[in-house]
Amino acid sequence: MITKSLAVFGDELFPRVGKGLSTKKRKEALFVVTEVLKHTKPELVYLMPTKGTNVAIPPICNELDIPYILVSPYKEFYTEVPEDFFISGSMKKCKSFITISESNPDTDEEREVLHQEATDFCANTALATLFIHSAKPTTKFINFMNEMIDRRDVR
């Protein structure tokens, strides 16, 4: 029985693969995230790999032998993500893949509702939630974190 599950959410500003300072920042960021996961020792991770931080999480989980479940708001969600190369490799190694809705949204409003259902699923299914962001998170991510905390089921 899994007793230590973790939902992971990250902002879109994770350092990209590049040259020079970008490479150094990416290595430092990957090191910090790896150390957090080593310290918390989750037995299972729930995540929605979106551009930025959450694309980096599955390879780290693989390296640390931490099983993870990918959650998709709707069927074609990952075809919209520009970094699907990394995500497709992550799909092959995930423990499970959950799709909240088999139907694709017709409007931005429907897309937002399904995204919220998927994030709520991750946060409410896992025992704990980890937010990963830079020293200066975007206003959008700060608002997201606050909304998630407000919506989180009390255990």
C-alpha positions as a printed Julia matrix, in Angstrom:
155×3 Matrix{Float64}:
   0.0    0.0     0.0
   1.34   3.42   -0.96
   1.47   5.77    2.01
   3.63   8.63    0.71
   2.23  10.09   -2.49
   3.07  13.52   -3.83
   1.41  15.81   -6.38
   3.97  18.0    -8.15
   3.21  21.3    -9.83
   5.79  23.6   -11.36
   5.92  26.93  -13.09
   6.75  27.36  -16.76
  10.08  29.1   -16.12
  12.28  26.04  -15.64
  15.67  26.67  -17.28
  15.78  25.15  -20.77
  18.53  23.13  -22.35
  20.98  25.61  -23.83
  24.52  26.89  -23.65
  26.54  28.81  -21.09
  24.61  30.3   -18.15
  21.4   28.55  -19.21
  23.07  25.14  -18.86
  24.46  26.05  -15.44
  21.05  27.25  -14.21
  19.36  24.12  -15.54
  21.87  21.83  -13.79
  21.39  23.74  -10.53
  17.6   23.57  -10.83
  17.68  19.85  -11.62
  19.97  19.27   -8.62
  17.59  21.11   -6.25
  14.53  19.23   -7.5
  16.38  15.9    -7.27
  17.46  16.65   -3.7
  13.9   17.58   -2.68
  12.59  14.29   -4.06
  15.42  12.35   -2.4
  14.62  14.01    0.93
  10.82  13.61    0.77
  11.08  10.02   -0.56
   7.64   9.79   -2.17
   6.47   6.32   -3.09
   4.36   7.69   -5.96
   4.19  11.03   -7.79
   1.17  12.48   -9.61
   1.84  15.11  -12.23
   0.65  16.81  -15.37
   3.76  17.35  -17.46
   3.36  20.81  -18.89
   6.05  22.99  -20.37
   8.65  24.07  -17.87
   9.24  22.36  -14.55
   6.94  19.37  -14.87
   8.65  18.15  -18.04
  11.82  17.72  -15.96
  10.16  15.67  -13.21
   9.62  12.28  -14.96
  13.31  11.8   -15.85
  14.25  12.61  -12.24
  11.65  10.13  -10.97
  13.07   7.52  -13.34
  16.59   8.18  -12.06
  15.43   7.84   -8.44
  13.17   4.83   -9.12
  10.08   6.74   -8.04
   6.95   5.58   -9.88
   4.79   8.36  -11.32
   1.34   8.73  -12.77
   0.75  11.18  -15.6
  -2.6   12.96  -15.54
  -4.1   14.51  -18.65
  -7.11  16.87  -18.52
  -8.35  15.63  -21.91
  -7.38  13.23  -24.65
  -5.28  15.55  -26.84
  -3.77  17.66  -24.04
  -0.2   16.54  -24.69
  -0.36  17.24  -28.41
  -0.67  20.92  -27.43
   2.47  20.89  -25.31
   5.52  22.02  -27.31
   7.93  19.75  -25.47
   6.06  16.56  -26.33
   9.34  14.86  -27.22
  10.18  14.62  -23.53
   6.62  13.8   -22.57
   6.33  10.91  -25.03
   9.4    9.27  -23.47
   7.9    9.85  -20.02
   4.65   8.17  -21.07
   6.49   4.95  -21.86
   7.98   4.79  -18.35
   5.05   6.0   -16.24
   3.25   3.64  -13.9
  -0.1    4.74  -15.22
  -1.71   7.36  -17.41
  -5.02   8.92  -16.41
  -7.2   11.0   -18.72
  -9.88  13.04  -16.97
 -12.05  13.47  -20.09
 -12.03  11.41  -23.27
 -13.64  14.38  -25.04
 -11.52  17.29  -26.16
 -12.74  20.74  -25.14
 -14.49  22.92  -27.72
 -13.87  26.22  -25.95
 -11.2   27.85  -23.8
 -13.66  27.77  -20.9
 -14.08  23.99  -21.23
 -10.29  23.63  -21.5
  -9.85  25.58  -18.26
 -12.5   23.52  -16.43
 -10.86  20.23  -17.46
  -7.42  21.55  -16.5
  -8.76  22.49  -13.06
 -10.36  19.04  -12.67
  -7.03  17.39  -13.5
  -5.05  19.54  -11.05
  -7.66  18.94   -8.36
  -7.46  15.2    -9.02
  -3.67  15.25   -8.54
  -3.8   17.39   -5.4
  -6.71  15.55   -3.79
  -5.41  12.06   -4.58
  -1.89  12.65   -3.28
  -1.06  12.91    0.4
   1.02  16.08   -0.11
   1.54  18.74   -2.76
   4.87  20.16   -3.91
   5.05  23.47   -5.77
   8.31  24.09   -7.63
   9.18  27.56   -8.88
  12.01  29.99   -9.36
  12.98  32.68   -6.86
  10.6   34.98   -8.74
   7.53  32.94   -9.71
   5.12  34.41  -12.22
   1.95  36.06  -10.98
   0.02  33.36  -12.84
   1.8   30.62  -10.85
   1.37  32.44   -7.53
  -2.36  32.7    -8.24
  -2.44  29.01   -9.19
  -0.73  27.99   -5.93
  -3.14  30.09   -3.87
  -6.17  28.68   -5.71
  -4.91  25.12   -5.23
  -4.41  25.68   -1.52
  -7.91  27.16   -1.22
  -9.5   24.24   -3.14
  -7.51  21.43   -1.49
  -9.67  18.93    0.35
  -9.03  18.92    4.09
  -7.88  15.5     5.3
